[in-house]
Amino acid sequence: MTEHRSLSGLIQVIEKGMRHSGYASKLQALFGVFDATDRTITLTSAGLSARLQTSDGSQLISRQAWLGDNASRNDSVRLHLASSGGRLSLCEIGAASFSLTFKRKG
Protein backbone atom coordinates (compact mmCIF):
# COMPACT_ATOMS: atom_id res chain seq x y z
CA MET A 1 0.00 0.00 0.00
CA THR A 2 2.96 2.34 0.54
CA GLU A 3 3.65 2.55 -3.20
CA HIS A 4 0.30 4.31 -3.66
CA ARG A 5 1.41 7.13 -1.34
CA SER A 6 4.19 8.26 -3.66
CA LEU A 7 4.23 10.00 -7.01
CA SER A 8 5.28 6.78 -8.74
CA GLY A 9 2.42 4.97 -7.01
CA LEU A 10 -0.06 7.61 -8.16
CA ILE A 11 1.26 7.41 -11.73
CA GLN A 12 1.09 3.62 -11.61
CA VAL A 13 -2.60 3.72 -10.61
CA ILE A 14 -3.40 6.26 -13.35
CA GLU A 15 -1.59 4.16 -15.98
CA LYS A 16 -3.42 1.04 -14.82
CA GLY A 17 -6.70 2.88 -15.30
CA MET A 18 -5.58 4.02 -18.74
CA ARG A 19 -4.80 0.44 -19.78
CA HIS A 20 -8.11 -0.87 -18.48
CA SER A 21 -10.15 1.88 -20.15
CA GLY A 22 -9.38 0.49 -23.58
CA TYR A 23 -9.42 3.90 -25.25
CA ALA A 24 -7.00 6.19 -23.37
CA SER A 25 -3.93 7.31 -25.26
CA LYS A 26 -0.50 8.36 -23.99
CA LEU A 27 -0.21 11.95 -22.83
CA GLN A 28 2.22 14.40 -21.33
CA ALA A 29 2.04 15.44 -17.69
CA LEU A 30 4.07 16.77 -14.79
CA PHE A 31 3.33 15.50 -11.28
CA GLY A 32 4.48 17.22 -8.13
CA VAL A 33 4.13 17.50 -4.37
CA PHE A 34 5.05 20.66 -2.49
CA ASP A 35 6.11 20.28 1.16
CA ALA A 36 5.72 23.66 2.86
CA THR A 37 7.39 22.45 6.08
CA ASP A 38 10.84 22.20 4.49
CA ARG A 39 10.21 24.19 1.26
CA THR A 40 10.84 21.26 -1.07
CA ILE A 41 9.05 20.24 -4.22
CA THR A 42 9.20 16.69 -5.57
CA LEU A 43 8.53 16.42 -9.30
CA THR A 44 8.13 13.57 -11.77
CA SER A 45 8.06 14.29 -15.48
CA ALA A 46 5.81 12.24 -17.72
CA GLY A 47 6.65 13.68 -21.13
CA LEU A 48 7.16 17.33 -20.15
CA SER A 49 10.26 19.26 -19.20
CA ALA A 50 10.13 22.16 -16.77
CA ARG A 51 12.38 24.69 -15.08
CA LEU A 52 12.39 25.77 -11.45
CA GLN A 53 13.78 29.28 -11.00
CA THR A 54 14.71 30.60 -7.56
CA SER A 55 16.97 33.34 -6.24
CA ASP A 56 19.59 30.57 -5.84
CA GLY A 57 19.53 29.71 -9.56
CA SER A 58 17.67 27.58 -12.05
CA GLN A 59 17.15 23.81 -12.22
CA LEU A 60 15.89 21.82 -15.20
CA ILE A 61 13.47 18.91 -14.83
CA SER A 62 14.16 16.66 -17.83
CA ARG A 63 11.46 15.15 -20.00
CA GLN A 64 10.93 11.43 -19.39
CA ALA A 65 8.55 8.72 -20.66
CA TRP A 66 4.97 9.84 -21.32
CA LEU A 67 2.05 8.92 -19.08
CA GLY A 68 0.82 5.57 -20.42
CA ASP A 69 4.35 4.47 -21.39
CA ASN A 70 5.49 3.11 -17.99
CA ALA A 71 5.96 6.61 -16.57
CA SER A 72 5.73 5.12 -13.06
CA ARG A 73 9.36 4.06 -13.61
CA ASN A 74 10.44 7.65 -14.24
CA ASP A 75 12.82 9.24 -11.77
CA SER A 76 11.57 11.87 -9.34
CA VAL A 77 13.61 14.90 -8.44
CA ARG A 78 13.40 16.68 -5.09
CA LEU A 79 14.25 20.38 -5.23
CA HIS A 80 14.64 22.96 -2.48
CA LEU A 81 12.98 26.37 -2.80
CA ALA A 82 14.78 29.47 -1.60
CA SER A 83 13.12 31.34 1.28
CA SER A 84 12.00 33.94 -1.27
CA GLY A 85 10.12 31.22 -3.21
CA GLY A 86 10.39 30.32 -6.86
CA ARG A 87 8.65 29.80 -10.18
CA LEU A 88 8.02 26.47 -11.92
CA SER A 89 7.54 26.84 -15.69
CA LEU A 90 6.99 24.37 -18.51
CA CYS A 91 9.80 24.34 -21.09
CA GLU A 92 7.94 22.95 -24.08
CA ILE A 93 8.17 24.91 -27.31
CA GLY A 94 4.77 25.14 -28.95
CA ALA A 95 2.93 24.16 -25.78
CA ALA A 96 0.62 26.47 -23.91
CA SER A 97 2.46 28.73 -21.50
CA PHE A 98 2.17 27.63 -17.87
CA SER A 99 3.98 28.67 -14.72
CA LEU A 100 3.33 28.31 -11.02
CA THR A 101 4.75 30.77 -8.49
CA PHE A 102 5.60 29.74 -4.93
CA LYS A 103 6.01 32.55 -2.42
CA ARG A 104 5.53 33.13 1.25
CA LYS A 105 2.38 35.03 2.15
CA GLY A 106 2.67 38.05 4.35
PDB file of N, CA and C in Angstrom:
ATOM      1  N   MET A   1       0.816  -1.197   0.000  1.00  0.00           N
ATOM      2  CA  MET A   1       0.000   0.000   0.000  1.00  0.00           C
ATOM      3  C   MET A   1       0.861   1.263   0.000  1.00  0.00           C
ATOM      4  N   THR A   2       2.081   1.177   0.481  1.00  0.00           N
ATOM      5  CA  THR A   2       2.958   2.337   0.540  1.00  0.00           C
ATOM      6  C   THR A   2       3.228   2.923  -0.836  1.00  0.00           C
ATOM      7  N   GLU A   3       3.348   2.066  -1.857  1.00  0.00           N
ATOM      8  CA  GLU A   3       3.653   2.552  -3.198  1.00  0.00           C
ATOM      9  C   GLU A   3       2.581   3.495  -3.731  1.00  0.00           C
ATOM     10  N   HIS A   4       1.373   3.437  -3.202  1.00  0.00           N
ATOM     11  CA  HIS A   4       0.299   4.311  -3.660  1.00  0.00           C
ATOM     12  C   HIS A   4       0.338   5.669  -2.966  1.00  0.00           C
ATOM     13  N   ARG A   5       1.271   5.851  -2.043  1.00  0.00           N
ATOM     14  CA  ARG A   5       1.409   7.126  -1.336  1.00  0.00           C
ATOM     15  C   ARG A   5       2.575   7.940  -1.876  1.00  0.00           C
ATOM     16  N   SER A   6       3.086   7.553  -3.022  1.00  0.00           N
ATOM     17  CA  SER A   6       4.187   8.258  -3.658  1.00  0.00           C
ATOM     18  C   SER A   6       3.748   8.709  -5.044  1.00  0.00           C
ATOM     19  N   LEU A   7       4.554   9.577  -5.651  1.00  0.00           N
ATOM     20  CA  LEU A   7       4.233  10.004  -7.012  1.00  0.00           C
ATOM     21  C   LEU A   7       4.248   8.827  -7.974  1.00  0.00           C
ATOM     22  N   SER A   8       5.232   7.941  -7.838  1.00  0.00           N
ATOM     23  CA  SER A   8       5.285   6.784  -8.740  1.00  0.00           C
ATOM     24  C   SER A   8       4.077   5.879  -8.527  1.00  0.00           C
ATOM     25  N   GLY A   9       3.613   5.760  -7.288  1.00  0.00           N
ATOM     26  CA  GLY A   9       2.416   4.968  -7.012  1.00  0.00           C
ATOM     27  C   GLY A   9       1.176   5.581  -7.634  1.00  0.00           C
ATOM     28  N   LEU A  10       1.057   6.908  -7.545  1.00  0.00           N
ATOM     29  CA  LEU A  10      -0.065   7.608  -8.164  1.00  0.00           C
ATOM     30  C   LEU A  10      -0.048   7.412  -9.679  1.00  0.00           C
ATOM     31  N   ILE A  11       1.122   7.579 -10.274  1.00  0.00           N
ATOM     32  CA  ILE A  11       1.256   7.413 -11.727  1.00  0.00           C
ATOM     33  C   ILE A  11       0.932   5.982 -12.126  1.00  0.00           C
ATOM     34  N   GLN A  12       1.371   5.030 -11.327  1.00  0.00           N
ATOM     35  CA  GLN A  12       1.090   3.617 -11.607  1.00  0.00           C
ATOM     36  C   GLN A  12      -0.416   3.349 -11.625  1.00  0.00           C
ATOM     37  N   VAL A  13      -1.146   3.910 -10.667  1.00  0.00           N
ATOM     38  CA  VAL A  13      -2.599   3.725 -10.607  1.00  0.00           C
ATOM     39  C   VAL A  13      -3.274   4.379 -11.816  1.00  0.00           C
ATOM     40  N   ILE A  14      -2.828   5.575 -12.185  1.00  0.00           N
ATOM     41  CA  ILE A  14      -3.401   6.256 -13.352  1.00  0.00           C
ATOM     42  C   ILE A  14      -3.143   5.447 -14.617  1.00  0.00           C
ATOM     43  N   GLU A  15      -1.910   4.953 -14.777  1.00  0.00           N
ATOM     44  CA  GLU A  15      -1.593   4.165 -15.976  1.00  0.00           C
ATOM     45  C   GLU A  15      -2.378   2.854 -16.016  1.00  0.00           C
ATOM     46  N   LYS A  16      -2.602   2.255 -14.868  1.00  0.00           N
ATOM     47  CA  LYS A  16      -3.418   1.039 -14.823  1.00  0.00           C
ATOM     48  C   LYS A  16      -4.833   1.347 -15.301  1.00  0.00           C
ATOM     49  N   GLY A  17      -5.382   2.459 -14.848  1.00  0.00           N
ATOM     50  CA  GLY A  17      -6.705   2.880 -15.298  1.00  0.00           C
ATOM     51  C   GLY A  17      -6.738   3.157 -16.788  1.00  0.00           C
ATOM     52  N   MET A  18      -5.660   3.750 -17.300  1.00  0.00           N
ATOM     53  CA  MET A  18      -5.582   4.022 -18.741  1.00  0.00           C
ATOM     54  C   MET A  18      -5.605   2.719 -19.538  1.00  0.00           C
ATOM     55  N   ARG A  19      -4.846   1.729 -19.075  1.00  0.00           N
ATOM     56  CA  ARG A  19      -4.798   0.437 -19.778  1.00  0.00           C
ATOM     57  C   ARG A  19      -6.156  -0.255 -19.755  1.00  0.00           C
ATOM     58  N   HIS A  20      -6.827  -0.194 -18.612  1.00  0.00           N
ATOM     59  CA  HIS A  20      -8.112  -0.874 -18.480  1.00  0.00           C
ATOM     60  C   HIS A  20      -9.255  -0.149 -19.187  1.00  0.00           C
ATOM     61  N   SER A  21      -9.075   1.129 -19.483  1.00  0.00           N
ATOM     62  CA  SER A  21     -10.150   1.879 -20.146  1.00  0.00           C
ATOM     63  C   SER A  21     -10.351   1.409 -21.580  1.00  0.00           C
ATOM     64  N   GLY A  22      -9.279   0.963 -22.202  1.00  0.00           N
ATOM     65  CA  GLY A  22      -9.376   0.486 -23.575  1.00  0.00           C
ATOM     66  C   GLY A  22      -9.335   1.574 -24.627  1.00  0.00           C
ATOM     67  N   TYR A  23      -9.416   2.840 -24.243  1.00  0.00           N
ATOM     68  CA  TYR A  23      -9.421   3.904 -25.246  1.00  0.00           C
ATOM     69  C   TYR A  23      -8.514   5.086 -24.897  1.00  0.00           C
ATOM     70  N   ALA A  24      -7.881   5.080 -23.760  1.00  0.00           N
ATOM     71  CA  ALA A  24      -7.003   6.189 -23.374  1.00  0.00           C
ATOM     72  C   ALA A  24      -5.706   6.119 -24.163  1.00  0.00           C
ATOM     73  N   SER A  25      -5.199   7.268 -24.545  1.00  0.00           N
ATOM     74  CA  SER A  25      -3.928   7.312 -25.265  1.00  0.00           C
ATOM     75  C   SER A  25      -2.868   7.964 -24.379  1.00  0.00           C
ATOM     76  N   LYS A  26      -1.606   7.786 -24.748  1.00  0.00           N
ATOM     77  CA  LYS A  26      -0.496   8.356 -23.991  1.00  0.00           C
ATOM     78  C   LYS A  26      -0.617   9.875 -23.998  1.00  0.00           C
ATOM     79  N   LEU A  27      -0.181  10.490 -22.896  1.00  0.00           N
ATOM     80  CA  LEU A  27      -0.212  11.946 -22.826  1.00  0.00           C
ATOM     81  C   LEU A  27       0.928  12.460 -21.971  1.00  0.00           C
ATOM     82  N   GLN A  28       1.157  13.757 -22.084  1.00  0.00           N
ATOM     83  CA  GLN A  28       2.225  14.397 -21.333  1.00  0.00           C
ATOM     84  C   GLN A  28       1.666  14.992 -20.042  1.00  0.00           C
ATOM     85  N   ALA A  29       2.467  14.907 -18.981  1.00  0.00           N
ATOM     86  CA  ALA A  29       2.038  15.441 -17.689  1.00  0.00           C
ATOM     87  C   ALA A  29       3.265  15.745 -16.832  1.00  0.00           C
ATOM     88  N   LEU A  30       3.050  16.502 -15.797  1.00  0.00           N
ATOM     89  CA  LEU A  30       4.069  16.770 -14.793  1.00  0.00           C
ATOM     90  C   LEU A  30       3.389  16.629 -13.443  1.00  0.00           C
ATOM     91  N   PHE A  31       3.910  15.760 -12.600  1.00  0.00           N
ATOM     92  CA  PHE A  31       3.335  15.504 -11.282  1.00  0.00           C
ATOM     93  C   PHE A  31       4.253  16.094 -10.224  1.00  0.00           C
ATOM     94  N   GLY A  32       3.660  16.649  -9.177  1.00  0.00           N
ATOM     95  CA  GLY A  32       4.482  17.223  -8.132  1.00  0.00           C
ATOM     96  C   GLY A  32       3.779  17.298  -6.794  1.00  0.00           C
ATOM     97  N   VAL A  33       4.603  17.331  -5.748  1.00  0.00           N
ATOM     98  CA  VAL A  33       4.125  17.503  -4.375  1.00  0.00           C
ATOM     99  C   VAL A  33       4.994  18.577  -3.726  1.00  0.00           C
ATOM    100  N   PHE A  34       4.347  19.595  -3.184  1.00  0.00           N
ATOM    101  CA  PHE A  34       5.055  20.662  -2.488  1.00  0.00           C
ATOM    102  C   PHE A  34       4.944  20.434  -0.990  1.00  0.00           C
ATOM    103  N   ASP A  35       6.074  20.438  -0.298  1.00  0.00           N
ATOM    104  CA  ASP A  35       6.111  20.284   1.161  1.00  0.00           C
ATOM    105  C   ASP A  35       6.481  21.637   1.763  1.00  0.00           C
ATOM    106  N   ALA A  36       5.504  22.319   2.316  1.00  0.00           N
ATOM    107  CA  ALA A  36       5.724  23.660   2.863  1.00  0.00           C
ATOM    108  C   ALA A  36       6.578  23.640   4.126  1.00  0.00           C
ATOM    109  N   THR A  37       6.632  22.509   4.828  1.00  0.00           N
ATOM    110  CA  THR A  37       7.388  22.452   6.085  1.00  0.00           C
ATOM    111  C   THR A  37       8.886  22.600   5.862  1.00  0.00           C
ATOM    112  N   ASP A  38       9.404  22.069   4.756  1.00  0.00           N
ATOM    113  CA  ASP A  38      10.837  22.199   4.486  1.00  0.00           C
ATOM    114  C   ASP A  38      11.125  22.861   3.136  1.00  0.00           C
ATOM    115  N   ARG A  39      10.098  23.467   2.529  1.00  0.00           N
ATOM    116  CA  ARG A  39      10.208  24.189   1.259  1.00  0.00           C
ATOM    117  C   ARG A  39      10.849  23.342   0.161  1.00  0.00           C
ATOM    118  N   THR A  40      10.358  22.112   0.015  1.00  0.00           N
ATOM    119  CA  THR A  40      10.836  21.263  -1.073  1.00  0.00           C
ATOM    120  C   THR A  40       9.680  20.933  -2.005  1.00  0.00           C
ATOM    121  N   ILE A  41      10.026  20.675  -3.239  1.00  0.00           N
ATOM    122  CA  ILE A  41       9.047  20.235  -4.223  1.00  0.00           C
ATOM    123  C   ILE A  41       9.620  18.991  -4.896  1.00  0.00           C
ATOM    124  N   THR A  42       8.813  17.943  -4.925  1.00  0.00           N
ATOM    125  CA  THR A  42       9.200  16.695  -5.570  1.00  0.00           C
ATOM    126  C   THR A  42       8.425  16.604  -6.874  1.00  0.00           C
ATOM    127  N   LEU A  43       9.142  16.416  -7.981  1.00  0.00           N
ATOM    128  CA  LEU A  43       8.531  16.420  -9.305  1.00  0.00           C
ATOM    129  C   LEU A  43       8.875  15.157 -10.073  1.00  0.00           C
ATOM    130  N   THR A  44       7.911  14.677 -10.850  1.00  0.00           N
ATOM    131  CA  THR A  44       8.126  13.568 -11.771  1.00  0.00           C
ATOM    132  C   THR A  44       7.591  13.986 -13.130  1.00  0.00           C
ATOM    133  N   SER A  45       8.470  13.970 -14.115  1.00  0.00           N
ATOM    134  CA  SER A  45       8.063  14.291 -15.480  1.00  0.00           C
ATOM    135  C   SER A  45       7.452  13.064 -16.133  1.00  0.00           C
ATOM    136  N   ALA A  46       6.401  13.295 -16.885  1.00  0.00           N
ATOM    137  CA  ALA A  46       5.810  12.244 -17.717  1.00  0.00           C
ATOM    138  C   ALA A  46       5.603  12.861 -19.099  1.00  0.00           C
ATOM    139  N   GLY A  47       6.714  13.137 -19.777  1.00  0.00           N
ATOM    140  CA  GLY A  47       6.654  13.677 -21.125  1.00  0.00           C
ATOM    141  C   GLY A  47       6.853  15.172 -21.238  1.00  0.00           C
ATOM    142  N   LEU A  48       6.953  15.880 -20.124  1.00  0.00           N
ATOM    143  CA  LEU A  48       7.157  17.328 -20.150  1.00  0.00           C
ATOM    144  C   LEU A  48       8.447  17.694 -19.431  1.00  0.00           C
ATOM    145  N   SER A  49       9.123  18.713 -19.929  1.00  0.00           N
ATOM    146  CA  SER A  49      10.264  19.261 -19.201  1.00  0.00           C
ATOM    147  C   SER A  49       9.824  20.578 -18.569  1.00  0.00           C
ATOM    148  N   ALA A  50      10.486  20.941 -17.497  1.00  0.00           N
ATOM    149  CA  ALA A  50      10.129  22.159 -16.771  1.00  0.00           C
ATOM    150  C   ALA A  50      11.393  22.768 -16.183  1.00  0.00           C
ATOM    151  N   ARG A  51      11.261  23.996 -15.715  1.00  0.00           N
ATOM    152  CA  ARG A  51      12.378  24.690 -15.083  1.00  0.00           C
ATOM    153  C   ARG A  51      11.882  25.328 -13.789  1.00  0.00           C
ATOM    154  N   LEU A  52      12.663  25.115 -12.723  1.00  0.00           N
ATOM    155  CA  LEU A  52      12.385  25.769 -11.446  1.00  0.00           C
ATOM    156  C   LEU A  52      13.405  26.885 -11.279  1.00  0.00           C
ATOM    157  N   GLN A  53      12.912  28.122 -11.174  1.00  0.00           N
ATOM    158  CA  GLN A  53      13.781  29.275 -10.999  1.00  0.00           C
ATOM    159  C   GLN A  53      13.595  29.828  -9.598  1.00  0.00           C
ATOM    160  N   THR A  54      14.722  30.002  -8.901  1.00  0.00           N
ATOM    161  CA  THR A  54      14.712  30.599  -7.565  1.00  0.00           C
ATOM    162  C   THR A  54      15.809  31.647  -7.509  1.00  0.00           C
ATOM    163  N   SER A  55      15.896  32.356  -6.404  1.00  0.00           N
ATOM    164  CA  SER A  55      16.972  33.336  -6.238  1.00  0.00           C
ATOM    165  C   SER A  55      18.337  32.650  -6.173  1.00  0.00           C
ATOM    166  N   ASP A  56      18.348  31.343  -5.904  1.00  0.00           N
ATOM    167  CA  ASP A  56      19.594  30.575  -5.844  1.00  0.00           C
ATOM    168  C   ASP A  56      20.042  30.075  -7.213  1.00  0.00           C
ATOM    169  N   GLY A  57      19.180  30.190  -8.232  1.00  0.00           N
ATOM    170  CA  GLY A  57      19.534  29.707  -9.564  1.00  0.00           C
ATOM    171  C   GLY A  57      18.361  29.020 -10.237  1.00  0.00           C
ATOM    172  N   SER A  58      18.690  28.235 -11.240  1.00  0.00           N
ATOM    173  CA  SER A  58      17.671  27.580 -12.054  1.00  0.00           C
ATOM    174  C   SER A  58      17.995  26.094 -12.167  1.00  0.00           C
ATOM    175  N   GLN A  59      16.958  25.258 -12.102  1.00  0.00           N
ATOM    176  CA  GLN A  59      17.153  23.813 -12.221  1.00  0.00           C
ATOM    177  C   GLN A  59      16.182  23.265 -13.256  1.00  0.00           C
ATOM    178  N   LEU A  60      16.690  22.402 -14.128  1.00  0.00           N
ATOM    179  CA  LEU A  60      15.888  21.820 -15.199  1.00  0.00           C
ATOM    180  C   LEU A  60      15.357  20.457 -14.776  1.00  0.00           C
ATOM    181  N   ILE A  61      14.091  20.221 -15.034  1.00  0.00           N
ATOM    182  CA  ILE A  61      13.468  18.911 -14.835  1.00  0.00           C
ATOM    183  C   ILE A  61      13.356  18.312 -16.230  1.00  0.00           C
ATOM    184  N   SER A  62      14.084  17.247 -16.488  1.00  0.00           N
ATOM    185  CA  SER A  62      14.161  16.664 -17.826  1.00  0.00           C
ATOM    186  C   SER A  62      12.910  15.889 -18.181  1.00  0.00           C
ATOM    187  N   ARG A  63      12.589  15.916 -19.465  1.00  0.00           N
ATOM    188  CA  ARG A  63      11.460  15.154 -20.001  1.00  0.00           C
ATOM    189  C   ARG A  63      11.779  13.663 -19.903  1.00  0.00           C
ATOM    190  N   GLN A  64      10.789  12.883 -19.481  1.00  0.00           N
ATOM    191  CA  GLN A  64      10.934  11.429 -19.391  1.00  0.00           C
ATOM    192  C   GLN A  64       9.756  10.772 -20.107  1.00  0.00           C
ATOM    193  N   ALA A  65       9.607   9.471 -19.961  1.00  0.00           N
ATOM    194  CA  ALA A  65       8.552   8.722 -20.661  1.00  0.00           C
ATOM    195  C   ALA A  65       7.175   9.320 -20.397  1.00  0.00           C
ATOM    196  N   TRP A  66       6.324   9.292 -21.408  1.00  0.00           N
ATOM    197  CA  TRP A  66       4.968   9.836 -21.324  1.00  0.00           C
ATOM    198  C   TRP A  66       4.102   9.008 -20.382  1.00  0.00           C
ATOM    199  N   LEU A  67       3.052   9.622 -19.870  1.00  0.00           N
ATOM    200  CA  LEU A  67       2.047   8.918 -19.084  1.00  0.00           C
ATOM    201  C   LEU A  67       1.371   7.902 -20.003  1.00  0.00           C
ATOM    202  N   GLY A  68       1.345   6.654 -19.586  1.00  0.00           N
ATOM    203  CA  GLY A  68       0.825   5.573 -20.424  1.00  0.00           C
ATOM    204  C   GLY A  68       1.932   4.765 -21.069  1.00  0.00           C
ATOM    205  N   ASP A  69       3.191   5.166 -20.831  1.00  0.00           N
ATOM    206  CA  ASP A  69       4.353   4.471 -21.389  1.00  0.00           C
ATOM    207  C   ASP A  69       5.305   4.089 -20.247  1.00  0.00           C
ATOM    208  N   ASN A  70       4.745   3.493 -19.195  1.00  0.00           N
ATOM    209  CA  ASN A  70       5.493   3.107 -17.987  1.00  0.00           C
ATOM    210  C   ASN A  70       6.149   4.299 -17.291  1.00  0.00           C
ATOM    211  N   ALA A  71       5.442   5.409 -17.222  1.00  0.00           N
ATOM    212  CA  ALA A  71       5.963   6.606 -16.566  1.00  0.00           C
ATOM    213  C   ALA A  71       6.158   6.405 -15.065  1.00  0.00           C
ATOM    214  N   SER A  72       5.536   5.378 -14.497  1.00  0.00           N
ATOM    215  CA  SER A  72       5.729   5.117 -13.064  1.00  0.00           C
ATOM    216  C   SER A  72       7.174   4.739 -12.762  1.00  0.00           C
ATOM    217  N   ARG A  73       7.930   4.386 -13.777  1.00  0.00           N
ATOM    218  CA  ARG A  73       9.358   4.063 -13.612  1.00  0.00           C
ATOM    219  C   ARG A  73      10.251   5.293 -13.746  1.00  0.00           C
ATOM    220  N   ASN A  74       9.660   6.429 -14.089  1.00  0.00           N
ATOM    221  CA  ASN A  74      10.443   7.655 -14.244  1.00  0.00           C
ATOM    222  C   ASN A  74      11.025   8.090 -12.904  1.00  0.00           C
ATOM    223  N   ASP A  75      12.171   8.734 -12.980  1.00  0.00           N
ATOM    224  CA  ASP A  75      12.819   9.245 -11.775  1.00  0.00           C
ATOM    225  C   ASP A  75      12.104  10.493 -11.275  1.00  0.00           C
ATOM    226  N   SER A  76      12.071  10.641  -9.967  1.00  0.00           N
ATOM    227  CA  SER A  76      11.568  11.867  -9.344  1.00  0.00           C
ATOM    228  C   SER A  76      12.764  12.703  -8.933  1.00  0.00           C
ATOM    229  N   VAL A  77      12.565  13.994  -8.887  1.00  0.00           N
ATOM    230  CA  VAL A  77      13.613  14.897  -8.437  1.00  0.00           C
ATOM    231  C   VAL A  77      13.041  15.739  -7.298  1.00  0.00           C
ATOM    232  N   ARG A  78      13.827  15.885  -6.246  1.00  0.00           N
ATOM    233  CA  ARG A  78      13.405  16.685  -5.088  1.00  0.00           C
ATOM    234  C   ARG A  78      14.250  17.954  -5.069  1.00  0.00           C
ATOM    235  N   LEU A  79      13.574  19.094  -5.138  1.00  0.00           N
ATOM    236  CA  LEU A  79      14.254  20.378  -5.228  1.00  0.00           C
ATOM    237  C   LEU A  79      13.892  21.253  -4.033  1.00  0.00           C
ATOM    238  N   HIS A  80      14.849  22.058  -3.613  1.00  0.00           N
ATOM    239  CA  HIS A  80      14.645  22.959  -2.477  1.00  0.00           C
ATOM    240  C   HIS A  80      14.341  24.361  -2.997  1.00  0.00           C
ATOM    241  N   LEU A  81      13.312  24.991  -2.441  1.00  0.00           N
ATOM    242  CA  LEU A  81      12.977  26.369  -2.798  1.00  0.00           C
ATOM    243  C   LEU A  81      13.704  27.330  -1.868  1.00  0.00           C
ATOM    244  N   ALA A  82      14.177  28.425  -2.412  1.00  0.00           N
ATOM    245  CA  ALA A  82      14.779  29.475  -1.598  1.00  0.00           C
ATOM    246  C   ALA A  82      13.700  30.075  -0.698  1.00  0.00           C
ATOM    247  N   SER A  83      14.106  30.741   0.363  1.00  0.00           N
ATOM    248  CA  SER A  83      13.122  31.337   1.277  1.00  0.00           C
ATOM    249  C   SER A  83      12.262  32.384   0.573  1.00  0.00           C
ATOM    250  N   SER A  84      12.776  32.955  -0.509  1.00  0.00           N
ATOM    251  CA  SER A  84      12.000  33.939  -1.274  1.00  0.00           C
ATOM    252  C   SER A  84      10.997  33.278  -2.210  1.00  0.00           C
ATOM    253  N   GLY A  85      11.050  31.954  -2.345  1.00  0.00           N
ATOM    254  CA  GLY A  85      10.116  31.224  -3.207  1.00  0.00           C
ATOM    255  C   GLY A  85      10.737  30.876  -4.542  1.00  0.00           C
ATOM    256  N   GLY A  86       9.895  30.682  -5.541  1.00  0.00           N
ATOM    257  CA  GLY A  86      10.389  30.322  -6.861  1.00  0.00           C
ATOM    258  C   GLY A  86       9.255  30.214  -7.861  1.00  0.00           C
ATOM    259  N   ARG A  87       9.630  29.933  -9.106  1.00  0.00           N
ATOM    260  CA  ARG A  87       8.652  29.795 -10.180  1.00  0.00           C
ATOM    261  C   ARG A  87       8.959  28.525 -10.965  1.00  0.00           C
ATOM    262  N   LEU A  88       7.931  27.696 -11.135  1.00  0.00           N
ATOM    263  CA  LEU A  88       8.024  26.474 -11.922  1.00  0.00           C
ATOM    264  C   LEU A  88       7.340  26.736 -13.257  1.00  0.00           C
ATOM    265  N   SER A  89       8.074  26.559 -14.356  1.00  0.00           N
ATOM    266  CA  SER A  89       7.542  26.837 -15.692  1.00  0.00           C
ATOM    267  C   SER A  89       7.773  25.654 -16.607  1.00  0.00           C
ATOM    268  N   LEU A  90       6.800  25.387 -17.479  1.00  0.00           N
ATOM    269  CA  LEU A  90       6.986  24.365 -18.508  1.00  0.00           C
ATOM    270  C   LEU A  90       7.978  24.879 -19.535  1.00  0.00           C
ATOM    271  N   CYS A  91       8.764  23.972 -20.121  1.00  0.00           N
ATOM    272  CA  CYS A  91       9.799  24.339 -21.085  1.00  0.00           C
ATOM    273  C   CYS A  91       9.506  23.811 -22.481  1.00  0.00           C
ATOM    274  N   GLU A  92       8.278  23.556 -22.793  1.00  0.00           N
ATOM    275  CA  GLU A  92       7.937  22.946 -24.077  1.00  0.00           C
ATOM    276  C   GLU A  92       7.641  24.009 -25.126  1.00  0.00           C
ATOM    277  N   ILE A  93       8.417  24.000 -26.204  1.00  0.00           N
ATOM    278  CA  ILE A  93       8.173  24.913 -27.314  1.00  0.00           C
ATOM    279  C   ILE A  93       6.889  24.487 -28.012  1.00  0.00           C
ATOM    280  N   GLY A  94       6.033  25.440 -28.277  1.00  0.00           N
ATOM    281  CA  GLY A  94       4.773  25.144 -28.952  1.00  0.00           C
ATOM    282  C   GLY A  94       3.656  24.722 -28.014  1.00  0.00           C
ATOM    283  N   ALA A  95       3.966  24.532 -26.757  1.00  0.00           N
ATOM    284  CA  ALA A  95       2.933  24.164 -25.775  1.00  0.00           C
ATOM    285  C   ALA A  95       2.368  25.437 -25.155  1.00  0.00           C
ATOM    286  N   ALA A  96       1.214  25.321 -24.589  1.00  0.00           N
ATOM    287  CA  ALA A  96       0.618  26.469 -23.908  1.00  0.00           C
ATOM    288  C   ALA A  96       1.533  26.910 -22.770  1.00  0.00           C
ATOM    289  N   SER A  97       1.612  28.191 -22.550  1.00  0.00           N
ATOM    290  CA  SER A  97       2.461  28.729 -21.498  1.00  0.00           C
ATOM    291  C   SER A  97       1.834  28.439 -20.134  1.00  0.00           C
ATOM    292  N   PHE A  98       2.649  27.925 -19.216  1.00  0.00           N
ATOM    293  CA  PHE A  98       2.166  27.631 -17.870  1.00  0.00           C
ATOM    294  C   PHE A  98       3.295  27.848 -16.887  1.00  0.00           C
ATOM    295  N   SER A  99       3.011  28.548 -15.808  1.00  0.00           N
ATOM    296  CA  SER A  99       3.975  28.667 -14.718  1.00  0.00           C
ATOM    297  C   SER A  99       3.216  28.745 -13.401  1.00  0.00           C
ATOM    298  N   LEU A 100       3.893  28.332 -12.357  1.00  0.00           N
ATOM    299  CA  LEU A 100       3.328  28.308 -11.016  1.00  0.00           C
ATOM    300  C   LEU A 100       4.324  29.000 -10.097  1.00  0.00           C
ATOM    301  N   THR A 101       3.871  30.009  -9.377  1.00  0.00           N
ATOM    302  CA  THR A 101       4.749  30.771  -8.493  1.00  0.00           C
ATOM    303  C   THR A 101       4.522  30.350  -7.047  1.00  0.00           C
ATOM    304  N   PHE A 102       5.623  30.080  -6.354  1.00  0.00           N
ATOM    305  CA  PHE A 102       5.595  29.738  -4.931  1.00  0.00           C
ATOM    306  C   PHE A 102       6.199  30.916  -4.181  1.00  0.00           C
ATOM    307  N   LYS A 103       5.444  31.491  -3.250  1.00  0.00           N
ATOM    308  CA  LYS A 103       6.008  32.550  -2.423  1.00  0.00           C
ATOM    309  C   LYS A 103       5.319  32.566  -1.073  1.00  0.00           C
ATOM    310  N   ARG A 104       6.041  33.053  -0.114  1.00  0.00           N
ATOM    311  CA  ARG A 104       5.530  33.127   1.252  1.00  0.00           C
ATOM    312  C   ARG A 104       4.538  34.278   1.356  1.00  0.00           C
ATOM    313  N   LYS A 105       3.410  34.004   1.984  1.00  0.00           N
ATOM    314  CA  LYS A 105       2.382  35.030   2.152  1.00  0.00           C
ATOM    315  C   LYS A 105       2.718  35.883   3.366  1.00  0.00           C
ATOM    316  N   GLY A 106       2.508  37.183   3.199  1.00  0.00           N
ATOM    317  CA  GLY A 106       2.669  38.052   4.346  1.00  0.00           C
ATOM    318  C   GLY A 106       3.766  38.994   4.281  1.00  0.00           C
TER     319      GLY A 106
END
